Short mmCIF file of C-alpha atoms in Angstrom, two decimals:
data_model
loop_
_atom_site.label_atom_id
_atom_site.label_comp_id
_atom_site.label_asym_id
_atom_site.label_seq_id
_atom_site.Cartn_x
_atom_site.Cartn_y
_atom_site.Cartn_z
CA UNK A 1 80.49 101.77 69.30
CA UNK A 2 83.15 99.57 68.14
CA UNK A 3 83.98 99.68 64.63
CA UNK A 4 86.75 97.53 62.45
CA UNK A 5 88.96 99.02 59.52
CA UNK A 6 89.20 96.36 57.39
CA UNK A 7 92.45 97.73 55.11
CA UNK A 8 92.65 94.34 52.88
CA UNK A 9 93.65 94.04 49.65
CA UNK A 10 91.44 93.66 46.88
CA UNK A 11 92.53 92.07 43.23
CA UNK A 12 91.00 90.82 39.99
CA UNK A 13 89.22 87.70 41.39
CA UNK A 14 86.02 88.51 43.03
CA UNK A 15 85.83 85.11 44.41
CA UNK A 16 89.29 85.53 46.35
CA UNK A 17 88.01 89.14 47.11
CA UNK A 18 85.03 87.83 48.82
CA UNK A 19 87.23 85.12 50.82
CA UNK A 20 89.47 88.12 51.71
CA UNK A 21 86.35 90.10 52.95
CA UNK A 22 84.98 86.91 54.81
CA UNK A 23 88.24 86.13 56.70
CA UNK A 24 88.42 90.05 57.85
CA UNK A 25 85.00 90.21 58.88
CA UNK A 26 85.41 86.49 61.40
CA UNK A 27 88.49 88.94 63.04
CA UNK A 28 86.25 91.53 63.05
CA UNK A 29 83.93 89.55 64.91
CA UNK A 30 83.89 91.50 68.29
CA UNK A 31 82.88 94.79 66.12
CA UNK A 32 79.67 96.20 65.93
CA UNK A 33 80.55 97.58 62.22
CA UNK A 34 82.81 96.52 59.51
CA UNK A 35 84.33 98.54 57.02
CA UNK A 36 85.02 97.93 53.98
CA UNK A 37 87.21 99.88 51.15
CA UNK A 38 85.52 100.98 48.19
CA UNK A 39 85.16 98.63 45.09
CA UNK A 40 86.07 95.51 47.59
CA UNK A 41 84.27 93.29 44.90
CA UNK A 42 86.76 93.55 42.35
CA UNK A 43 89.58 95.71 41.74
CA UNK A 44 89.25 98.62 39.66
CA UNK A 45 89.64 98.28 35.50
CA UNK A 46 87.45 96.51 32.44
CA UNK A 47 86.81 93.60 34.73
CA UNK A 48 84.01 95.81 36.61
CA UNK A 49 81.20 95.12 34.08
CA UNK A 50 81.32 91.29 34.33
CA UNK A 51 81.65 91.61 37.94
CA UNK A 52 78.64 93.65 38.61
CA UNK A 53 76.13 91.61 39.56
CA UNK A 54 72.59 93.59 41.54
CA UNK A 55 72.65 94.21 45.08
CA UNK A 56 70.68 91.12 45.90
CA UNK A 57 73.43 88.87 43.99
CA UNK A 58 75.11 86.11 45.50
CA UNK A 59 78.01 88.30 46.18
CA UNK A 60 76.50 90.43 48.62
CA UNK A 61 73.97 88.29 49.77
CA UNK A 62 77.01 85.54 50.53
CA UNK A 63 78.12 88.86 52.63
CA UNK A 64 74.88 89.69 54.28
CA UNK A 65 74.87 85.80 55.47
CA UNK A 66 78.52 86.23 57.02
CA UNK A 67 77.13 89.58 58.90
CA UNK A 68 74.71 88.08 60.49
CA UNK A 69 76.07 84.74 61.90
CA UNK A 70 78.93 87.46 63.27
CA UNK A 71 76.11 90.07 64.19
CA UNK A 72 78.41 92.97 62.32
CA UNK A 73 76.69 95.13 60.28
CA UNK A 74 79.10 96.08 56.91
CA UNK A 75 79.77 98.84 54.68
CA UNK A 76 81.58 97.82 51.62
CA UNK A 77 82.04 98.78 48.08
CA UNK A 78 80.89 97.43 45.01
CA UNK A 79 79.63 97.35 41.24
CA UNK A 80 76.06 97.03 39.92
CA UNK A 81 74.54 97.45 36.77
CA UNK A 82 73.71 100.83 35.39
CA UNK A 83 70.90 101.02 32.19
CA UNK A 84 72.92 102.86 30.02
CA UNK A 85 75.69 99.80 29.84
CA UNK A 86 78.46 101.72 32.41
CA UNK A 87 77.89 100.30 36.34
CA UNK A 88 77.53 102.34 39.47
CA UNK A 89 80.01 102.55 42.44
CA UNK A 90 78.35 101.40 45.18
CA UNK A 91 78.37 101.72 48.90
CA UNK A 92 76.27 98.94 50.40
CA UNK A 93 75.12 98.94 53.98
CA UNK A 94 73.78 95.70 55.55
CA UNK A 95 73.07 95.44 59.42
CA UNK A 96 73.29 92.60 61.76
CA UNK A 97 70.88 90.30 60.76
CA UNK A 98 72.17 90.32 57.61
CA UNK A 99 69.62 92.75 55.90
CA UNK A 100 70.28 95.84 53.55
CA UNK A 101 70.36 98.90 55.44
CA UNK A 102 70.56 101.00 52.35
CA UNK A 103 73.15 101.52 49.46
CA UNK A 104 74.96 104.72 48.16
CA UNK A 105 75.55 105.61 44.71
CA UNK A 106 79.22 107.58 44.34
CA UNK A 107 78.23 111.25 43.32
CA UNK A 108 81.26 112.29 42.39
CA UNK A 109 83.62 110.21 39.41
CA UNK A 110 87.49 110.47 39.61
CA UNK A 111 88.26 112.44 36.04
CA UNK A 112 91.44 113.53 37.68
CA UNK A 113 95.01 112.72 37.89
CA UNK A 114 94.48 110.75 34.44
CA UNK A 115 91.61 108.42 35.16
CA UNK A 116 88.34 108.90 33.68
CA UNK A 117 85.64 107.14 35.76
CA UNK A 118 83.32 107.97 33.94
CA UNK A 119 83.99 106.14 30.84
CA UNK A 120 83.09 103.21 32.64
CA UNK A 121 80.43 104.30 35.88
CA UNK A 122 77.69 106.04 36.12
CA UNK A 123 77.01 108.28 38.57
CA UNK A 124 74.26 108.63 41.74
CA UNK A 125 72.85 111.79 42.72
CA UNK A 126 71.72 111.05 46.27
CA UNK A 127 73.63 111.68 49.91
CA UNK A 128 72.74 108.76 51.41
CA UNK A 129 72.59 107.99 55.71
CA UNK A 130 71.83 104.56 57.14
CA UNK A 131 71.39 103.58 60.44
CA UNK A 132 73.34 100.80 61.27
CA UNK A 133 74.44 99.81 65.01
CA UNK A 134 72.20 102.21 66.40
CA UNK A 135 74.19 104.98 64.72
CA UNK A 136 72.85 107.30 61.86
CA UNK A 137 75.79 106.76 59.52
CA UNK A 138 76.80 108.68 56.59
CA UNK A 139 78.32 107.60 53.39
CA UNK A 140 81.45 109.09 51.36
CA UNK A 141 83.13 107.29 48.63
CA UNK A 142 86.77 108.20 47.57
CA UNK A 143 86.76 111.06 45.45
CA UNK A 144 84.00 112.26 46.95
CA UNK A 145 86.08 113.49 50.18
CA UNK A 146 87.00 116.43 48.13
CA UNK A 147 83.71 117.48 47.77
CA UNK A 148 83.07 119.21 51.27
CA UNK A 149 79.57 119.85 50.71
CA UNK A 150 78.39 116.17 50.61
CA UNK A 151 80.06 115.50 54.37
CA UNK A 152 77.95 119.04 54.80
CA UNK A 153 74.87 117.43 53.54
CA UNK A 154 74.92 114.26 55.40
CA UNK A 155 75.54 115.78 58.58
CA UNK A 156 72.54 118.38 58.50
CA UNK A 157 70.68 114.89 57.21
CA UNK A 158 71.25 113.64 60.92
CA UNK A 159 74.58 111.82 60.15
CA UNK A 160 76.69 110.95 63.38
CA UNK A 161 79.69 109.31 61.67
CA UNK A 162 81.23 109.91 58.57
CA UNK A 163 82.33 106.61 56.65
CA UNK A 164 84.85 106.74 53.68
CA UNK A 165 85.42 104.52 51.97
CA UNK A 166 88.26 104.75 49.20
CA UNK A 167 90.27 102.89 46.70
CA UNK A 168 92.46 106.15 46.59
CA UNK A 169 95.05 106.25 43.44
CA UNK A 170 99.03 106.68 44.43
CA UNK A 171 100.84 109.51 43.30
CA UNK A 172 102.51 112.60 43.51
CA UNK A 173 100.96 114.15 47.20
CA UNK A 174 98.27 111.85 46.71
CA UNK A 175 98.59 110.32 50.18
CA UNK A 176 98.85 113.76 51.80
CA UNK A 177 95.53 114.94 50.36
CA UNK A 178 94.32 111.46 51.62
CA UNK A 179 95.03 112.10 55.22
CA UNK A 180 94.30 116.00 54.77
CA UNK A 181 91.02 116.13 53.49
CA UNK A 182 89.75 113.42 56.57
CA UNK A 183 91.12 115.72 58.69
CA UNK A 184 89.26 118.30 57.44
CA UNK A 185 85.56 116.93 57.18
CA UNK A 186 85.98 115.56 60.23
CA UNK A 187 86.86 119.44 61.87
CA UNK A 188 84.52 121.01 60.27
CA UNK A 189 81.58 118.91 60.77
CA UNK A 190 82.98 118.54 64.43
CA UNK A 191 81.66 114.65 63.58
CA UNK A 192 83.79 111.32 64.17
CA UNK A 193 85.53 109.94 60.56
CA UNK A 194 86.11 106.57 59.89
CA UNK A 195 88.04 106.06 56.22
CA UNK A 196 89.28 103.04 55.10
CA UNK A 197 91.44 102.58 51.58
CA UNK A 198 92.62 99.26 50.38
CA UNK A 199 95.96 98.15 50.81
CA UNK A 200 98.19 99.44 48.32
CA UNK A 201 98.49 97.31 45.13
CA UNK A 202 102.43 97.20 43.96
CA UNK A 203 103.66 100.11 41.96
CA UNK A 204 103.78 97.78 38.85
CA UNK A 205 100.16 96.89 38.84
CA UNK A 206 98.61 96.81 35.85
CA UNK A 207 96.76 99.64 34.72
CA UNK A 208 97.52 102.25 37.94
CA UNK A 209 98.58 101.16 41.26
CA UNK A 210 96.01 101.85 43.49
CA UNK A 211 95.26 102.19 47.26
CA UNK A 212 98.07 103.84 49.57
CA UNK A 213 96.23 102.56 52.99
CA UNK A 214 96.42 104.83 55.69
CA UNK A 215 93.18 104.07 56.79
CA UNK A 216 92.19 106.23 60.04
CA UNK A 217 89.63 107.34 62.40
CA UNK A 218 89.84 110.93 63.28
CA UNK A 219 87.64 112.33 66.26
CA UNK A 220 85.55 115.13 66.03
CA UNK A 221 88.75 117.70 67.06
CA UNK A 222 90.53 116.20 64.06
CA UNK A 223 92.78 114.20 66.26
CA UNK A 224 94.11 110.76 64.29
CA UNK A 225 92.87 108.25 66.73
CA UNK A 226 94.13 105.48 64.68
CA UNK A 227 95.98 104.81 61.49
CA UNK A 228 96.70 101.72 60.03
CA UNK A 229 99.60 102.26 58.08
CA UNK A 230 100.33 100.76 54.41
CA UNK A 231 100.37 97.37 55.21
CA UNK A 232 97.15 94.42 55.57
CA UNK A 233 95.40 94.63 58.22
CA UNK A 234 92.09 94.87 60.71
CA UNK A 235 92.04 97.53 63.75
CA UNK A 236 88.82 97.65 65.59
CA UNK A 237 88.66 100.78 67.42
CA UNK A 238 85.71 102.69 69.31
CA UNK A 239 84.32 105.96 69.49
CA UNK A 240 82.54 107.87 71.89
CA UNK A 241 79.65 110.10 71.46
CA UNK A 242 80.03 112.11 74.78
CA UNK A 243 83.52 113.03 72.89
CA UNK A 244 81.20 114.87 70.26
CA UNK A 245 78.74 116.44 72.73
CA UNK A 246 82.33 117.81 74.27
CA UNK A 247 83.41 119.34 71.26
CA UNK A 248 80.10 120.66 70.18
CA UNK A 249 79.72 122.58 73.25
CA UNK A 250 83.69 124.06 72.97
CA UNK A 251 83.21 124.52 69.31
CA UNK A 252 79.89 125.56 67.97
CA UNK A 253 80.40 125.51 64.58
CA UNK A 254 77.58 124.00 63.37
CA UNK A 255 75.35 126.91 65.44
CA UNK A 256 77.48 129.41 63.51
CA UNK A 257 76.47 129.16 59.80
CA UNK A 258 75.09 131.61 58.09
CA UNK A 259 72.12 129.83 56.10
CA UNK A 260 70.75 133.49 55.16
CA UNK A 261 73.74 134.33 53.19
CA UNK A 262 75.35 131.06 52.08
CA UNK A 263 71.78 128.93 51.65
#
């Protein structure tokens, strides 16, 4: 399966966000699945509400027409409306013919590090898998990477590959804990880990800088495969499955839980 980090960077302008997303996705072209950081749309701040638009909007359906001509399917993130006024974070999946494939509500909001998330989003409640490329995918936005028991919960939902996607606030460690915690869900799901983060706004930006790129794919060992650095750019990469059959077989892991004590 060949799959293409798109690290791009994403600003106020959804417009010029979508043209960004459109150029990556024509280099891209040879990939069987895009990726896409989270909250691609429109960078994160107020703008969010006016941006949101539902997932059959001309922004993603624009999108969903690109996919198809390029026979990609894409994961990317963006906003929709939420009833109670806020939005929801969301991680849409759309296959090669340009249809959705499912969509993923973030779980878990950033009140860390001084943001509060949820002042302004709403959050899902549902692990969410989608088969895209003839591979049962499963979804992780940002924040939720510290949370190992959604990576745990996609997997036993038949997951084969773990997609993150992030818009992952700089500071103090943060990129460390970035590049740690992949490391981690992909060991100890023994599962291949595909995360890709924006490229990194300046350190001025208004309002946080955001995005420290780094965007890898880990194999099921936890070996960094590839890793894109903090600059622009599109890697496509592949992975193999026979890779995780190998590990599986050296490392049982998965065989050794203990559902009787730990549920």
């Amino acid at each position: 399966m060949r799959i293409a980090l798109c690290q791009i960077p994403v600003g106020d302008d959804p417009k010029d966000n979508l043209e960004h997303v459109l150029e990556a996705l024509a280099i891209a072209s040879e990939a069987d699945l895009a990726i896409f950081p989270e909250a691609t749309q429109v960078r994160f701040g107020r703008a969010m509400a006016a941006a949101a638009e539902p997932l059959d909007g001309p922004w993603v359906t624009t999108l969903a027409e690109a996919a198809r001509r390029h026979r990609t399917a894409v994961i990317v993130g963006v906003f929709e409306p939420a009833p109670d006024g806020r939005v929801y974070n969301t991680a849409v999946a759309i296959d090669a013919d340009g249809r959705a494939a499912g969509a993923y509500r973030k779980i878990h909001l950033f009140d860390a590090f001084g943001f509060r998330e949820s002042e302004l989003i709403a959050p899902g409640d549902t692990p969410t898998v989608v088969e895209l490329a003839g591979t049962r995918v499963g979804l992780v936005t940002c924040y939720d990477l510290r949370f190992p028991e959604l990576a745990r919960a996609l997997v036993d939902r038949g997951a084969d590959l773990l997609a993150v996607i992030a818009s992952w606030a700089q500071g103090n460690f943060k990129e460390e804990h970035w590049v740690t915690l992949i490391r981690a869900r992909a060991i100890e799901n023994t599962t291949w880990t595909v995360a890709v983060d924006k490229a990194p706004d300046p350190p001025q930006a208004p309002g946080g800088a955001i995005g420290v790129g780094r965007s890898l794919l880990v194999d099921p060992m936890g070996t960094v495969q590839t890793d894109l650095g903090p600059f622009p750019g599109v890697r496509v990469v592949e992975i193999d499955d026979l890779i995780t059959e190998h590990v599986r077989k050296t490392l049982p892991a998965l065989e050794h839980r203990r559902p009787d004590l730990f549920g």
